[in-house]
XYZ file of C-alpha atoms in Angstrom:
717
model
C -145.368 -2.825 67.441
C -142.799 -2.156 64.761
C -139.659 -3.624 63.272
C -136.786 -2.286 61.171
C -133.988 -4.375 59.666
C -130.977 -3.506 57.536
C -127.976 -5.175 55.941
C -124.865 -3.582 54.433
C -121.868 -5.091 52.659
C -118.741 -3.585 51.136
C -115.589 -4.944 49.519
C -112.554 -2.761 48.892
C -108.944 -3.047 47.787
C -106.312 -0.318 47.889
C -102.661 -0.046 46.831
C -100.177 2.230 48.612
C -96.532 2.898 47.692
C -94.202 4.441 50.247
C -90.610 5.638 50.363
C -90.222 6.195 54.105
C -88.447 5.509 57.388
C -85.952 8.279 56.665
C -85.419 9.609 60.176
C -82.585 11.273 62.031
C -80.283 8.947 63.983
C -77.736 10.540 66.344
C -74.082 9.673 65.797
C -73.983 8.341 69.366
C -75.125 5.101 67.698
C -71.432 4.396 67.024
C -69.532 6.968 69.087
C -70.468 5.203 72.340
C -69.100 1.813 71.193
C -66.364 0.249 73.350
C -64.422 -2.998 73.612
C -64.381 -5.069 70.423
C -66.557 -2.422 68.743
C -64.239 0.458 69.616
C -63.139 0.639 65.976
C -66.652 1.783 64.992
C -66.474 4.716 67.382
C -62.962 5.664 66.317
C -63.771 5.378 62.614
C -66.969 7.427 62.924
C -65.110 10.190 64.795
C -62.182 10.142 62.348
C -64.379 10.254 59.220
C -66.500 13.025 60.725
C -63.408 15.129 61.449
C -61.825 14.381 58.059
C -64.880 15.132 55.891
C -66.692 17.851 57.873
C -64.111 19.311 60.247
C -66.372 18.540 63.229
C -64.562 17.252 66.300
C -66.447 15.412 69.044
C -65.160 16.479 72.438
C -67.055 13.976 74.612
C -68.392 10.815 72.983
C -70.601 10.134 76.040
C -72.222 13.569 75.985
C -75.582 12.921 74.306
C -76.332 16.613 73.965
C -73.225 16.910 71.785
C -73.434 13.619 69.866
C -77.194 13.988 69.255
C -76.554 17.146 67.221
C -74.752 15.228 64.482
C -77.296 13.033 62.713
C -77.481 10.695 59.729
C -80.256 8.870 57.857
C -81.431 6.016 60.039
C -83.147 3.800 57.512
C -84.532 4.105 53.989
C -87.364 1.810 53.009
C -89.249 1.243 49.781
C -92.592 -0.346 50.592
C -95.611 -1.463 48.615
C -98.879 -2.328 50.353
C -102.005 -4.021 49.060
C -104.994 -3.867 51.402
C -108.177 -5.861 50.905
C -111.188 -5.350 53.146
C -114.537 -7.076 53.491
C -117.202 -5.631 55.771
C -120.767 -6.562 56.533
C -123.240 -5.408 59.135
C -126.822 -6.280 60.017
C -129.170 -4.405 62.336
C -132.551 -5.191 63.858
C -134.768 -2.818 65.807
C -137.997 -3.924 67.538
C -140.314 -1.438 69.194
C -143.264 -2.049 71.482
C -145.450 0.954 72.301
C -148.588 -0.072 74.198
C -149.572 3.557 74.852
C -148.524 7.101 74.068
C -146.752 7.225 77.452
C -144.624 4.085 77.222
C -142.205 2.745 74.608
C -139.724 -0.154 74.738
C -137.125 -0.557 72.000
C -134.647 -3.364 71.372
C -131.693 -2.633 69.070
C -129.238 -5.244 67.874
C -126.223 -5.111 65.583
C -123.978 -7.866 64.260
C -121.040 -7.415 61.928
C -117.669 -8.553 60.720
C -114.604 -6.730 59.451
C -111.996 -8.781 57.592
C -108.830 -6.871 56.764
C -105.855 -8.373 54.914
C -102.682 -6.486 54.010
C -99.672 -7.646 52.030
C -96.564 -5.515 52.515
C -93.279 -5.876 50.665
C -90.197 -3.944 51.813
C -86.756 -3.332 50.381
C -84.976 -1.413 53.137
C -81.459 -0.232 53.971
C -80.696 0.058 57.683
C -77.655 2.324 57.667
C -77.287 2.245 61.461
C -76.547 -1.483 61.557
C -74.737 -2.887 64.570
C -71.557 -3.710 62.614
C -71.318 -0.545 60.530
C -69.836 2.935 60.772
C -69.166 5.971 58.606
C -66.892 5.352 55.638
C -67.122 8.558 53.631
C -69.262 11.684 54.013
C -70.086 12.897 50.517
C -72.339 15.787 51.565
C -73.547 17.342 54.812
C -75.687 20.284 55.891
C -74.667 22.345 58.920
C -76.615 25.444 57.865
C -80.340 24.608 57.702
C -80.626 23.597 61.366
C -77.823 25.763 62.693
C -80.227 27.431 65.160
C -80.339 24.084 66.975
C -76.657 23.286 66.436
C -77.579 20.238 64.302
C -75.469 18.986 61.408
C -77.159 16.522 59.032
C -75.010 14.035 57.116
C -77.111 13.984 53.949
C -75.060 11.715 51.649
C -72.841 9.049 53.207
C -70.984 5.863 52.322
C -71.482 3.343 55.149
C -69.158 0.480 56.050
C -71.759 -2.280 56.414
C -75.365 -1.287 55.866
C -77.918 -3.941 56.800
C -80.073 -4.426 53.705
C -83.395 -6.144 54.295
C -85.989 -7.745 52.076
C -89.167 -8.221 54.081
C -92.366 -9.950 53.036
C -95.062 -9.124 55.579
C -98.646 -10.191 55.967
C -101.198 -8.627 58.305
C -104.581 -10.330 58.692
C -107.312 -9.238 61.097
C -110.739 -10.774 61.457
C -113.070 -8.963 63.862
C -116.579 -9.933 64.913
C -118.546 -7.251 66.697
C -121.968 -7.006 68.252
C -124.114 -4.544 70.143
C -127.427 -5.035 71.948
C -129.513 -2.575 73.948
C -132.965 -2.216 75.488
C -134.323 1.326 75.801
C -137.178 2.639 77.919
C -139.064 5.882 77.190
C -141.780 6.526 79.781
C -143.943 9.537 80.517
C -144.948 9.113 84.172
C -147.141 11.996 85.262
C -144.958 15.116 84.837
C -141.708 13.117 84.549
C -140.011 11.832 81.429
C -138.013 8.726 82.270
C -135.330 7.370 79.969
C -133.444 4.165 80.664
C -131.074 1.923 78.750
C -129.157 -1.269 79.413
C -126.754 -2.543 76.824
C -123.756 -4.572 75.820
C -121.197 -4.064 73.082
C -118.266 -6.287 72.313
C -115.698 -7.256 69.741
C -113.463 -10.262 69.274
C -110.396 -9.909 67.066
C -108.146 -12.651 65.791
C -105.012 -11.289 64.135
C -101.992 -12.837 62.480
C -98.905 -10.998 61.286
C -95.961 -12.545 59.487
C -92.500 -11.331 58.540
C -90.129 -13.169 56.225
C -86.726 -11.532 56.571
C -83.569 -11.837 54.437
C -80.533 -9.616 55.061
C -77.298 -8.678 53.350
C -74.503 -6.659 54.979
C -72.606 -4.617 52.397
C -70.998 -1.181 52.109
C -73.427 1.095 50.252
C -74.291 4.758 49.904
C -77.522 6.327 51.241
C -78.621 9.887 50.563
C -81.592 12.209 50.564
C -83.678 12.759 47.441
C -86.196 15.526 46.813
C -89.018 13.287 48.075
C -87.307 10.875 50.481
C -84.171 8.784 50.364
C -82.342 6.239 48.216
C -79.576 3.638 48.549
C -76.933 3.247 45.833
C -73.685 1.323 45.360
C -70.830 3.104 47.128
C -67.195 3.624 46.114
C -66.155 0.575 48.172
C -65.186 -2.344 45.831
C -67.296 -4.725 47.973
C -70.505 -2.791 47.371
C -73.525 -4.131 45.443
C -76.897 -3.209 43.924
C -79.258 -3.904 46.818
C -82.319 -4.313 44.557
C -80.862 -6.842 42.137
C -78.631 -9.183 44.156
C -80.893 -11.984 45.477
C -77.952 -14.358 45.991
C -76.463 -11.934 48.543
C -79.481 -11.983 50.869
C -79.373 -14.667 53.567
C -82.398 -16.097 55.366
C -82.892 -14.778 58.923
C -86.311 -16.098 59.897
C -89.948 -16.437 58.988
C -91.847 -15.037 61.970
C -95.523 -15.635 62.655
C -97.329 -13.672 65.387
C -100.847 -14.400 66.536
C -102.998 -12.173 68.704
C -106.418 -12.648 70.253
C -108.288 -9.704 71.780
C -111.641 -9.567 73.541
C -113.291 -6.202 74.162
C -116.471 -6.068 76.253
C -118.537 -3.183 77.567
C -121.693 -3.242 79.690
C -123.644 -0.071 80.391
C -126.771 0.983 82.262
C -128.293 4.450 82.445
C -131.387 6.000 84.009
C -132.441 9.622 83.423
C -135.295 11.722 84.835
C -136.468 14.948 83.214
C -139.275 17.360 84.106
C -140.576 20.630 82.674
C -141.331 23.267 85.308
C -143.519 26.347 85.657
C -142.798 27.763 89.095
C -144.412 31.009 90.164
C -141.606 31.764 92.634
C -138.862 30.933 90.090
C -140.306 31.397 86.564
C -136.881 31.314 84.864
C -136.349 27.644 85.802
C -137.834 25.777 82.824
C -136.536 22.213 83.168
C -134.488 19.952 85.424
C -132.792 16.676 84.564
C -130.695 14.250 86.574
C -129.485 10.702 86.191
C -126.946 7.992 86.764
C -124.823 5.924 84.376
C -122.594 2.939 85.107
C -120.190 1.193 82.730
C -118.024 -1.882 83.036
C -115.558 -2.520 80.232
C -112.597 -4.817 79.811
C -109.877 -5.646 77.309
C -108.075 -8.998 77.354
C -105.193 -9.864 75.092
C -103.174 -13.001 74.292
C -100.150 -12.895 72.021
C -97.572 -15.383 70.802
C -94.691 -15.697 68.326
C -93.044 -18.581 66.487
C -89.985 -18.161 64.281
C -89.323 -20.649 61.539
C -85.566 -21.089 60.986
C -85.516 -24.424 59.198
C -87.650 -27.104 57.532
C -88.848 -28.554 60.867
C -89.442 -27.534 64.470
C -86.193 -26.731 66.277
C -84.198 -26.832 63.037
C -82.207 -23.676 62.228
C -80.334 -24.954 59.172
C -81.742 -22.241 56.886
C -80.275 -19.353 58.926
C -77.345 -17.770 57.107
C -77.408 -20.476 54.431
C -80.616 -20.263 52.438
C -80.674 -17.222 50.143
C -83.407 -15.090 48.700
C -82.699 -16.688 45.333
C -83.558 -20.144 46.750
C -87.227 -19.179 46.850
C -89.602 -18.334 44.034
C -89.373 -14.592 43.293
C -91.987 -12.313 41.786
C -91.700 -8.799 40.387
C -93.040 -6.210 42.830
C -95.548 -4.869 40.273
C -97.111 -8.342 40.078
C -97.171 -8.862 43.854
C -99.308 -5.755 44.398
C -101.605 -5.016 41.487
C -101.799 -1.461 40.252
C -98.829 -0.851 37.995
C -95.285 0.412 38.357
C -93.998 1.120 41.885
C -93.998 4.861 42.771
C -94.631 5.796 39.178
C -95.081 9.447 40.167
C -91.441 10.084 41.203
C -88.203 10.257 39.247
C -86.087 7.937 41.421
C -88.040 4.763 40.616
C -86.786 1.347 41.678
C -87.921 -2.175 40.994
C -87.165 -5.460 42.700
C -88.119 -9.132 42.935
C -89.477 -10.535 46.190
C -91.052 -13.603 47.797
C -94.851 -13.623 47.768
C -96.579 -14.004 51.131
C -98.672 -16.835 49.721
C -95.473 -18.716 48.791
C -94.025 -18.214 52.285
C -97.222 -19.389 53.935
C -97.436 -22.537 51.820
C -93.748 -23.471 51.583
C -92.070 -22.359 54.825
C -94.520 -23.549 57.502
C -93.505 -27.072 58.421
C -95.955 -29.865 59.271
C -97.437 -29.318 62.720
C -96.527 -25.632 62.792
C -98.385 -23.661 65.495
C -98.054 -20.534 67.618
C -98.384 -20.691 71.409
C -99.459 -17.693 73.447
C -96.715 -16.285 75.693
C -97.320 -15.402 79.371
C -95.301 -12.167 79.247
C -97.496 -10.867 76.415
C -100.803 -11.410 78.223
C -102.715 -8.591 79.872
C -106.221 -7.808 81.004
C -107.552 -4.372 81.881
C -110.882 -3.572 83.509
C -112.413 -0.131 83.885
C -115.553 0.575 85.907
C -117.196 3.979 86.027
C -120.101 5.455 87.945
C -121.405 8.857 86.858
C -123.969 11.050 88.618
C -125.151 14.147 86.825
C -127.725 16.907 86.966
C -128.572 19.962 84.916
C -131.148 22.697 84.668
C -132.505 24.884 81.860
C -133.391 28.529 82.451
C -135.435 30.769 80.136
C -135.459 34.531 80.779
C -135.089 37.926 79.101
C -132.201 40.378 79.141
C -133.808 43.727 78.326
C -136.103 42.625 75.485
C -133.854 39.808 74.264
C -134.807 36.176 75.026
C -132.056 34.154 76.687
C -131.519 30.539 77.658
C -129.024 29.117 80.138
C -128.158 25.476 80.635
C -126.018 24.592 83.663
C -124.935 21.147 84.733
C -122.451 19.122 86.708
C -121.186 15.548 86.347
C -119.431 13.526 89.034
C -117.449 10.505 87.797
C -115.799 7.763 89.832
C -113.441 5.538 87.797
C -111.773 2.343 88.999
C -109.079 0.561 86.962
C -107.766 -2.980 87.425
C -104.779 -4.088 85.326
C -103.156 -7.527 85.423
C -100.448 -9.503 83.662
C -97.766 -12.132 84.245
C -94.424 -10.917 85.606
C -90.979 -12.356 85.099
C -89.392 -14.180 88.049
C -86.120 -16.043 88.522
C -86.529 -19.774 89.060
C -84.501 -21.704 91.658
C -82.205 -23.032 88.923
C -81.441 -19.494 87.768
C -83.618 -19.578 84.653
C -86.272 -16.991 83.883
C -89.931 -17.872 84.418
C -93.238 -16.223 85.143
C -95.606 -15.915 88.063
C -98.120 -18.760 88.359
C -101.005 -16.293 88.286
C -101.332 -12.802 86.810
C -100.128 -9.981 89.044
C -102.537 -7.086 89.294
C -102.611 -3.441 90.230
C -105.540 -1.120 90.918
C -105.964 2.541 90.154
C -108.764 5.051 90.522
C -109.664 8.699 90.060
C -112.700 10.838 90.839
C -113.673 14.027 89.058
C -116.341 16.700 89.143
C -116.984 18.263 85.753
C -119.150 21.408 85.537
C -120.503 22.937 82.335
C -122.622 25.917 81.322
C -124.160 26.976 77.982
C -125.733 30.354 77.261
C -127.669 31.695 74.253
C -129.026 35.206 73.662
C -131.269 36.217 70.730
C -129.861 39.629 69.814
C -132.397 39.844 66.967
C -134.754 37.379 65.299
C -131.875 36.307 63.024
C -128.782 36.857 65.191
C -127.863 34.554 68.077
C -125.031 34.968 70.600
C -123.721 31.746 72.138
C -121.251 31.168 74.983
C -120.117 28.032 76.804
C -117.641 26.896 79.437
C -116.845 23.429 80.749
C -114.280 21.095 82.234
C -113.738 17.850 80.334
C -111.299 14.965 80.194
C -110.119 12.211 77.863
C -109.463 8.838 79.449
C -106.186 7.041 78.750
C -106.345 4.147 76.307
C -106.736 0.741 77.944
C -103.606 -0.464 76.135
C -101.596 2.337 77.804
C -102.647 1.309 81.322
C -102.154 -2.430 80.723
C -99.603 -4.269 82.864
C -97.204 -5.224 80.068
C -93.716 -4.704 78.676
C -92.538 -4.565 75.075
C -89.010 -4.128 73.746
C -87.527 -2.080 70.887
C -84.081 -3.499 70.177
C -83.124 -0.813 67.670
C -83.890 1.957 70.162
C -82.491 0.100 73.216
C -85.808 0.666 74.987
C -88.372 -1.177 77.045
C -91.908 0.201 76.967
C -94.078 -0.508 80.002
C -97.760 0.016 80.567
C -98.769 2.392 83.359
C -101.852 1.465 85.431
C -101.489 4.770 87.313
C -102.042 6.847 84.166
C -104.662 9.561 84.630
C -106.870 11.332 82.069
C -105.944 14.452 80.135
C -108.026 17.409 81.350
C -109.201 20.556 79.618
C -110.789 23.743 80.960
C -112.464 25.275 77.939
C -114.703 28.161 77.001
C -116.008 29.712 73.795
C -118.371 32.336 72.462
C -119.723 33.050 69.010
C -122.335 34.630 66.763
C -124.771 32.783 64.485
C -126.643 34.620 61.746
C -129.658 32.716 60.369
C -130.769 33.782 56.897
C -133.613 32.795 54.605
C -133.641 29.475 52.726
C -131.827 27.755 55.625
C -128.598 29.749 55.182
C -126.258 30.195 58.153
C -123.110 32.246 58.825
C -121.311 31.710 62.128
C -118.082 32.721 63.849
C -116.759 31.563 67.212
C -113.673 31.988 69.376
C -112.569 29.221 71.740
C -109.812 28.634 74.253
C -108.686 25.490 76.104
C -106.212 24.980 78.923
C -105.008 21.383 78.621
C -103.371 19.591 81.542
C -101.924 16.119 82.050
C -101.104 15.412 78.417
C -100.078 11.776 77.969
C -96.470 11.506 76.807
C -93.850 8.813 76.697
C -91.157 9.462 79.306
C -88.000 7.822 80.662
C -88.884 6.220 84.015
C -86.031 3.756 84.653
C -83.058 1.782 83.333
C -82.328 -1.949 82.995
C -78.566 -2.453 83.139
C -76.400 -4.980 81.278
C -78.895 -6.320 78.730
C -77.351 -8.668 76.151
C -78.548 -7.739 72.653
C -78.252 -10.261 69.835
C -78.016 -9.774 66.085
C -80.468 -11.511 63.770
C -77.864 -14.173 62.967
C -77.560 -15.116 66.644
C -74.235 -13.413 67.347
C -73.907 -11.057 70.298
C -74.246 -7.414 69.313
C -73.182 -6.191 72.737
C -74.226 -5.541 76.322
C -76.202 -2.348 76.810
C -78.268 -0.418 79.324
C -81.895 -0.376 78.146
C -84.038 2.626 79.065
C -87.558 2.028 80.392
C -90.201 4.306 78.914
C -93.800 4.653 80.034
C -96.759 6.784 79.115
C -97.050 9.417 81.856
C -99.071 12.557 82.461
C -96.828 15.507 81.663
C -96.467 18.204 84.294
C -97.892 21.643 83.688
C -100.408 22.760 81.115
C -100.654 24.644 77.852
C -103.236 26.820 76.126
C -104.858 26.271 72.749
C -107.035 28.991 71.260
C -108.683 29.397 67.911
C -111.318 30.867 65.647
C -113.873 28.863 63.677
C -115.884 30.145 60.711
C -118.916 28.292 59.328
C -121.001 28.967 56.220
C -124.033 27.034 54.981
C -125.370 28.745 51.886
C -128.113 27.328 49.678
C -127.610 29.410 46.520
C -131.367 29.837 46.189
C -130.856 32.534 48.846
C -129.372 34.689 46.057
C -131.570 33.583 43.147
C -134.398 31.051 42.865
C -132.885 29.894 39.552
C -130.058 28.340 41.622
C -132.408 26.149 43.650
C -130.726 22.869 44.622
C -127.191 24.311 44.522
C -125.304 25.195 47.673
C -122.032 25.591 49.595
C -121.030 24.230 52.996
C -117.692 25.417 54.378
C -115.807 25.738 57.636
C -112.395 27.064 58.614
C -110.467 26.727 61.883
C -107.219 28.419 62.892
C -105.382 27.527 66.120
C -102.668 28.970 68.317
C -100.962 27.254 71.241
C -98.416 27.994 73.969
C -96.575 24.647 74.109
C -92.871 24.613 73.246
C -89.865 22.482 74.087
C -91.245 18.922 74.100
C -87.892 17.869 72.622
C -85.064 16.713 74.900
C -82.808 19.017 72.859
C -84.979 22.021 73.700
C -86.347 22.364 70.161
C -89.611 24.364 70.212
C -92.376 21.918 69.332
C -96.156 22.377 69.044
C -98.457 19.676 70.436
C -98.398 16.420 68.480
C -101.258 16.087 66.014
C -102.340 19.738 66.249
C -102.518 21.611 62.925
C -102.716 25.401 62.884
C -105.220 25.517 60.018
C -107.931 23.164 58.792
C -110.789 23.812 56.419
C -113.173 22.051 54.093
C -115.451 23.304 51.345
C -118.302 21.368 49.717
C -120.237 22.400 46.616
C -123.435 20.457 46.101
C -126.517 20.037 43.984
C -129.543 17.967 44.918
C -133.098 17.357 43.879
C -135.560 14.552 44.495
C -133.842 12.222 42.015
C -130.172 13.227 41.803
C -127.488 14.610 44.138
C -123.833 15.523 43.569
C -121.078 16.802 45.851
C -117.472 17.811 45.407
C -115.440 18.473 48.561
C -111.970 19.745 49.316
C -110.498 19.011 52.769
C -107.270 20.615 53.961
C -105.131 20.124 57.069
C -102.034 22.206 57.717
C -98.695 20.687 58.716
C -98.467 19.183 62.202
C -96.024 17.287 64.421
C -96.593 13.570 63.962
C -94.142 12.460 66.667
C -90.896 13.384 68.413
C -88.295 11.002 66.967
C -86.159 9.576 69.802
C -87.681 12.276 72.036
C -85.415 14.802 70.282
C -86.305 15.554 66.649
C -89.842 16.737 65.729
C -91.156 14.858 62.691
C -93.809 16.778 60.757
C -96.559 15.573 58.476
C -96.793 18.004 55.587
C -99.903 20.014 54.824
C -102.373 17.874 52.903
C -105.400 18.660 50.765
C -107.733 16.125 49.181
C -110.603 16.388 46.710
C -113.500 13.922 46.913
C -116.686 13.552 44.883
C -120.001 11.840 45.483
C -122.847 11.171 43.043
C -126.203 9.632 43.870
C -129.159 8.642 41.717
C -132.475 7.475 43.147
C -133.823 4.855 40.734
C -137.163 4.769 42.555
C -138.512 5.197 46.071
C -136.694 2.054 47.224
C -133.361 1.906 45.370
C -130.502 4.405 45.216
C -127.167 4.026 43.403
C -124.082 5.934 44.569
C -120.627 6.554 43.115
C -117.840 7.964 45.298
C -114.362 9.102 44.372
C -111.719 9.613 47.094
C -108.563 11.661 46.387
C -109.495 12.082 42.754
C -106.503 14.387 42.097
C -103.936 11.774 43.200
C -102.466 13.754 46.098
C -99.483 12.240 47.927
C -98.745 12.178 51.679
C -95.353 13.555 52.715
C -93.426 14.427 55.847
C -90.113 15.834 57.054
C -87.889 16.229 60.117
C -87.644 19.856 61.315
C -87.302 21.258 57.795
C -88.771 20.189 54.418
C -85.260 19.748 52.973
C -85.042 16.605 55.159
C -88.014 14.501 53.968
C -89.060 11.434 55.955
C -91.671 9.898 53.680
C -93.438 9.958 50.342
C -96.608 7.881 50.325
C -98.842 7.490 47.329
C -102.254 5.805 47.527
C -103.816 7.051 44.287
C -107.512 7.436 43.645
C -110.170 5.238 45.188
C -113.538 4.691 43.526
C -116.498 2.886 45.039
C -119.889 1.963 43.648
C -122.753 1.338 46.040
C -126.401 0.444 45.961
C -128.903 0.979 48.767
C -132.355 -0.520 48.981
C -135.195 0.235 51.396
C -138.051 -2.259 51.460
């Protein structure tokens, strides 16, 4: 019998500054206005013609109006994140003989994450605004796509927002399993039954004050900024607390339960068959899983000093609350100290809002339309065989297998219904929908020893990635700014890939390795958000309760895109202990890898703009230099990822995350056989995260997180 126990704890805080939200917004935002808002459409068209010479022929033609864009929103944001984590493990093993072993593994833990966010944002595309004066525009950079960018504009009534946000998440997680290892005659039997689960309680808050004023917004070298305009009614958005009126203090609460049960039984046997000597081993088994995700969500908006009271709305100002300088709200010094266009502002602390704005008896009730539960059951049958043989005088191994998977999905949620009195209600019980898919997934792996040191490898397989449970949930969310509903899709299928690769591995003395491989994947059924319907005549309200207008809201769902695309690439790997070159360098070494990709996907944009797959960078590499001996170890690493498409803004404009490289260090000192002290430094060169839309001259974000240092101690007893 044996036992092993462990406990780990960490506490971390991190400050992030961000100038972001600077995305393209098509001029259709105002050009499509009618009725009482017709003046916004007329003024936008007139100013555009006057200051740029561009004439809009058809204000309803989105292909035309979407090629004149302006800055949607500029936000200055400061975040302070504090995290506490602990985890405890226990492993018990019972081995009555050399043929039989039973092992119990258990894990308990908690992750407590708290984030304070403070925003000073200018929403140029407000519902009551329009163009007032175009100071600068760019019709050259994106001329290949026919896009003109209004880069510096005076707006008639920008919606300026001061937001104090709080995001708290407390997650308990656990995992238990019982494992069987049994040698029964010539068979090796492996079995496991287990459970893993997590329960998360989350609360998010948003205290919002707004001020509608004419101001000027323009691009900077790193992002965007908002300044007073030439209009006499303009103001300094950062230093006018009396101008900001209370909208609401919103509190959202969410409760999520994740559960997964699994059972697996494998049989394996070594073979020596006279009639088939190449067959060395067979293995087959079965695995079943049952997992579920259940979510409750509710919102309560405080608009006055008591329940049902809205006397603060449009009356109480930002100046009526206690204000604190932003540098004191989030410790760490001056906001965005690394850039030239620095700003500073006073804001309401989240602690003040929590203590002063929640009235006696305040609570949040869960809402039926926000509830969903998703279940996924899988049954997998699989088998594989190992073959050992020679090609000429070169030893070879072949592993071939097949997996059959049957997946059943059950998604449920409450649906809206119309009551007899004409009001809107919900079904008495959740409405559900089932889905299922079955797949057969073959794979083969081959290795050939060309020499004692040189190995040729090749592999081919069919794989898939399941859709996220949140994407197949029966639910609907709304984005008022985008005039969109987003629905879950229980019929969503996995994303499939047919892939193959081959490579060479050269094994040298002292554990050194050099390797190169080429791979190719054909990916099908990529999950994308797509327009699947329209809800007509939706009344949209402004934050102050007035009617913004009646619009048609598009319904978007995650769907499996038609067709497929290819991704191919080359990977290089080097593991070089420097003692290979000279024994004097014993303990020193280099680990490095490099990957370059190519793909065939273009045109994911509704405007036909060639776009690579989201999240796929053409080049990535990392290099680590290290030294280690029995007492001390040190590493310095550089990780690089090339630019990639982060998302397709409004399904039209590709938004890129810039290439990013980061240097990290790690030092460890073993005090004795039981205690080791470690020091880690993350992003020690203070690299920033940046992005842009289509071209770097149109930045979307500048985010600065600084260095992060952590000190750890590990004990084995």
